[in-house]
Amino acid sequence: MMSNAIVMALAPVFFVLLLGYAAGKLHIVDNHQVDGLNALVMDFALPASLFAATASASRSQMIEQAPLFLVFGLTMLLLYVAWYFAVRTFSNVSRSDASLQALTIGFPNLAGVGLPIVSSVLGPTGTVPVAVALASGSILISPLTLIIVEMSAGKAHGAEMSVMQILTAIRRALTKPIVLAPALGILLSLSDLKLDALADACLSLIGSAAAGVALFLTGLILSAQSFQLDWKVVAATAASDVIRPLLAVAVVYFFTISSDAAKTAILLAAVPSGFFGILFAVNYRLDSATAGSMVIASTGFSIATMAIAIAVLFSH
């Protein structure tokens, strides 16, 4: 049963990735002009999906997810910071590219892989924790990445940035739809205000396209690049698929989180690398090849690591 859940979750992910890859390789879709699809995902579909999922949860449901938010957010932050400083120290990588790699490794593919896996294991109740986990990444490490990239872009036009330029970079990062949407959704849920049924239906319709289009776009972008297997990709795969879930175990143990919340947090931490780093790289004209190779390797290796995680966490 568990093996079937893993296959049912990962097979569609690879199918859509390969579909996008084939569309680019066969020149059915231009794999060099992807700005429109990128804007669709990052500015419309994904923000709508995150807002609808968080805002539609009841106040009590959202409060119950506080331990998950803590464990998952702290796990991602620790891994993000560790990779950023490691790659800056041992490799000739710019601040922007280091932050995008850290985002790729720290922020798993919750929309494409996490949601079907958790739904298979936990049932319909799995939607809210996945949305909260997605929100934690969108609120914590996505803005951090955007701030680093925006400040680096500002420095590229001058030797030093003024305080006003730094504040402008931070404001631009924090007002991105991908950051604002989940934050507003959580606030709406905690205020115990109900999202109107019509608004929920409208947002859910565009939001339902997020995971599929993002995976297709990832495959499309990868079709314009060559897969690079080097020490960084190997280390990134180990960090994403092995160290991240083990780090979540350590955080759970440190804060003595309850069993159910702990299992969900660890399972979500075991999900392979996500596509945010690739999409941000495309948006800012940065290196997406390294992040793309990291996503491919992590997703392939996760077939084994996720099977182990599910067997250990939910076998009894």
XYZ file of C-alpha atoms in Angstrom:
316
model
C 0.000 0.000 0.000
C 2.796 2.424 0.932
C 4.772 1.592 -2.203
C 1.634 2.247 -4.253
C 1.206 5.654 -2.570
C 4.797 6.579 -3.453
C 4.417 5.492 -7.087
C 1.069 7.307 -7.389
C 2.681 10.502 -6.088
C 6.035 10.465 -7.914
C 4.956 9.017 -11.305
C 2.731 12.027 -12.196
C 5.552 14.389 -11.167
C 8.030 12.730 -13.532
C 5.366 12.498 -16.231
C 4.669 16.246 -16.221
C 8.393 17.085 -15.942
C 9.106 14.864 -18.957
C 6.148 16.365 -20.814
C 7.628 19.843 -20.402
C 11.087 18.522 -21.276
C 9.803 16.856 -24.456
C 7.828 19.965 -25.438
C 11.042 21.988 -25.258
C 13.298 19.447 -26.963
C 10.828 18.932 -29.828
C 10.378 22.725 -30.164
C 6.639 22.453 -29.562
C 7.054 25.187 -26.939
C 9.900 27.727 -26.974
C 12.160 26.750 -24.072
C 14.068 30.041 -24.168
C 11.058 32.371 -23.860
C 9.379 31.229 -20.643
C 8.654 34.578 -18.964
C 4.909 34.311 -19.580
C 4.589 30.854 -18.018
C 6.848 31.898 -15.154
C 4.620 34.908 -14.419
C 1.522 32.694 -14.576
C 2.930 30.382 -11.890
C 4.715 32.819 -9.566
C 2.380 35.828 -9.771
C -1.040 34.211 -10.225
C -1.553 30.447 -9.895
C 0.660 29.632 -6.917
C -0.258 32.732 -4.847
C -3.960 32.019 -5.487
C -3.509 28.397 -4.435
C -1.650 29.332 -1.237
C -4.142 32.032 -0.272
C -7.181 29.824 -0.887
C -5.716 26.869 1.047
C -4.673 28.899 4.096
C -7.617 31.309 4.189
C -10.202 28.509 3.926
C -8.821 26.718 7.029
C -10.656 27.396 10.287
C -8.939 29.268 13.117
C -8.665 26.099 15.197
C -7.184 24.166 12.258
C -4.592 26.890 11.716
C -3.640 27.032 15.405
C -3.211 23.242 15.405
C -0.626 23.658 12.640
C 1.605 25.980 14.706
C 4.041 23.160 15.680
C 4.312 22.137 12.025
C 5.028 25.738 11.008
C 7.734 25.938 13.687
C 9.426 22.617 12.859
C 9.244 23.006 9.104
C 10.232 26.674 9.068
C 13.213 26.129 11.374
C 14.352 23.049 9.425
C 14.304 24.965 6.137
C 16.054 28.005 7.619
C 18.856 25.958 9.160
C 19.504 24.044 5.941
C 19.217 27.219 3.854
C 21.782 29.116 5.940
C 24.146 26.121 6.131
C 24.166 25.584 2.348
C 24.433 29.307 1.561
C 27.557 29.808 3.673
C 29.076 26.440 2.683
C 28.799 27.089 -1.049
C 30.001 30.686 -0.626
C 33.023 29.434 1.335
C 34.054 26.452 -0.792
C 32.906 27.496 -4.267
C 33.164 30.546 -6.497
C 29.431 31.297 -6.522
C 27.736 34.697 -6.355
C 25.443 35.636 -3.470
C 22.422 35.445 -5.768
C 23.215 31.976 -7.118
C 24.125 30.705 -3.638
C 20.766 31.891 -2.303
C 18.888 30.240 -5.198
C 20.710 26.952 -4.593
C 19.925 27.204 -0.875
C 16.265 27.839 -1.697
C 16.165 24.816 -4.025
C 17.624 22.558 -1.327
C 15.802 24.034 1.657
C 12.307 24.367 0.161
C 10.934 20.952 -0.962
C 8.479 20.351 -3.806
C 5.381 20.439 -1.614
C 2.923 21.383 -4.361
C 3.996 18.737 -6.864
C 5.121 15.872 -4.603
C 4.178 16.746 -1.014
C 0.446 17.180 -1.565
C -0.217 13.843 -3.353
C 2.064 11.954 -0.935
C 0.447 13.402 2.192
C -3.050 12.984 0.729
C -2.287 9.318 0.034
C -0.963 8.747 3.564
C -3.211 11.034 5.667
C -6.276 11.400 3.446
C -8.136 14.689 2.783
C -6.929 16.171 6.099
C -3.448 16.428 4.595
C -4.275 19.518 2.539
C -4.046 22.016 5.414
C -0.610 20.930 6.717
C 0.808 21.016 3.190
C -0.594 24.528 2.690
C 0.876 25.666 6.031
C 4.257 24.118 5.168
C 4.166 25.853 1.776
C 3.241 29.095 3.507
C 6.137 28.778 5.964
C 8.615 28.506 3.091
C 6.949 31.314 1.149
C 6.986 33.599 4.192
C 10.427 32.725 5.584
C 13.001 31.662 2.993
C 11.465 32.890 -0.272
C 11.624 36.545 0.912
C 15.150 35.974 2.231
C 16.201 34.741 -1.223
C 14.443 37.593 -2.981
C 16.070 40.161 -0.681
C 19.561 38.753 -1.404
C 18.857 38.676 -5.158
C 17.335 42.177 -5.195
C 20.249 43.616 -3.189
C 22.768 41.870 -5.446
C 20.996 43.277 -8.491
C 21.159 46.746 -6.915
C 24.892 46.386 -6.193
C 25.489 45.388 -9.811
C 24.552 48.938 -10.800
C 26.819 50.618 -8.284
C 29.639 49.994 -5.845
C 27.614 50.394 -2.672
C 23.906 50.482 -1.904
C 22.409 53.250 0.192
C 20.067 52.503 3.085
C 17.156 53.615 0.903
C 18.167 51.218 -1.869
C 18.430 48.360 0.640
C 14.967 49.171 2.024
C 13.595 49.344 -1.518
C 15.043 45.896 -2.277
C 13.468 44.482 0.897
C 10.110 46.116 0.089
C 10.139 44.702 -3.455
C 10.885 41.235 -2.104
C 8.211 41.287 0.606
C 5.484 42.602 -1.706
C 5.816 39.761 -4.231
C 2.482 37.865 -4.586
C 4.215 34.598 -3.622
C 5.092 36.147 -0.231
C 1.992 38.234 0.436
C -0.642 35.638 -0.495
C 0.090 32.964 2.155
C 0.745 35.582 4.849
C -2.635 37.208 4.198
C -4.318 33.798 4.050
C -2.969 32.827 7.475
C -4.015 36.192 8.945
C -7.529 35.756 7.532
C -7.766 32.266 8.992
C -6.497 33.354 12.432
C -8.955 36.267 12.481
C -11.721 33.644 12.125
C -13.090 35.318 9.016
C -14.496 32.948 6.419
C -13.380 33.158 2.811
C -16.449 33.723 0.652
C -17.469 30.590 -1.265
C -17.430 32.445 -4.591
C -13.961 33.908 -3.895
C -12.698 30.464 -2.866
C -14.052 28.902 -6.068
C -12.464 31.613 -8.237
C -9.067 31.371 -6.528
C -9.108 27.565 -6.467
C -9.747 27.415 -10.213
C -6.593 29.336 -11.120
C -4.735 27.865 -8.140
C -5.334 24.303 -9.289
C -3.051 24.991 -12.258
C -0.070 25.861 -10.038
C 1.594 22.482 -9.447
C 1.080 21.114 -12.964
C 2.182 24.240 -14.810
C 5.166 24.717 -12.473
C 6.360 21.161 -13.133
C 5.798 21.523 -16.890
C 7.708 24.821 -16.818
C 10.530 23.190 -14.850
C 10.822 20.448 -17.483
C 10.688 23.085 -20.231
C 13.528 25.069 -18.645
C 15.583 21.901 -18.111
C 15.205 20.983 -21.800
C 17.309 24.027 -22.672
C 20.094 22.867 -20.338
C 22.333 19.850 -19.884
C 22.180 17.748 -16.720
C 25.306 18.418 -14.653
C 26.345 15.761 -12.160
C 29.094 17.277 -10.019
C 29.975 17.384 -6.326
C 27.494 20.214 -5.680
C 24.585 18.261 -7.174
C 25.534 15.116 -5.216
C 25.914 17.118 -1.988
C 22.638 18.963 -2.662
C 20.793 15.659 -3.181
C 22.133 14.327 0.121
C 21.188 17.590 1.850
C 17.642 17.575 0.440
C 16.721 13.917 0.700
C 18.694 12.775 3.744
C 19.878 15.687 5.886
C 16.627 17.716 5.704
C 14.365 14.967 7.156
C 17.028 14.091 9.771
C 17.246 17.770 10.678
C 13.448 17.807 11.096
C 13.784 14.804 13.443
C 16.317 16.761 15.529
C 14.061 19.847 15.682
C 11.048 17.696 16.652
C 13.089 16.027 19.401
C 14.407 19.383 20.688
C 10.943 20.962 20.934
C 9.186 17.703 21.977
C 6.478 18.064 19.301
C 3.439 15.767 19.519
C 3.552 12.524 17.533
C 1.076 13.345 14.721
C 2.506 16.809 13.988
C 6.038 15.408 14.183
C 5.321 12.621 11.674
C 3.736 15.046 9.203
C 6.608 17.529 9.521
C 9.256 14.819 9.000
C 7.374 13.355 6.030
C 7.117 16.777 4.369
C 10.811 17.417 5.101
C 11.610 14.208 3.183
C 10.001 15.545 -0.020
C 12.591 16.226 -2.801
C 13.883 19.638 -3.851
C 11.387 22.171 -5.159
C 11.247 24.329 -8.274
C 11.158 27.806 -6.682
C 14.914 28.245 -7.172
C 14.609 27.496 -10.895
C 11.668 29.856 -11.380
C 13.350 32.680 -9.451
C 16.549 32.116 -11.470
C 14.622 32.449 -14.732
C 12.851 35.566 -13.453
C 16.124 37.286 -12.525
C 18.200 35.918 -15.454
C 20.458 33.895 -13.148
C 21.940 30.366 -13.271
C 19.042 27.909 -13.465
C 21.128 24.962 -14.762
C 22.637 24.070 -11.372
C 19.286 24.334 -9.589
C 17.685 22.261 -12.351
C 20.240 19.475 -11.994
C 19.687 19.527 -8.225
C 15.932 19.103 -8.682
C 16.314 16.196 -11.136
C 18.813 14.320 -8.944
C 16.861 14.943 -5.734
C 13.551 13.846 -7.259
C 15.038 10.634 -8.655
C 16.802 9.710 -5.410
C 13.678 10.524 -3.357
C 11.964 7.381 -4.691
C 14.163 5.461 -2.245
C 14.328 7.980 0.614
C 10.582 8.707 0.645
C 9.807 4.990 0.683
C 12.015 4.649 3.758
C 10.472 7.715 5.441
C 6.898 6.499 4.901
C 7.735 2.956 6.023
C 9.406 4.192 9.228
C 6.797 6.825 10.097
C 3.510 5.144 9.137
C 4.118 1.395 9.069
C 2.118 0.870 12.294
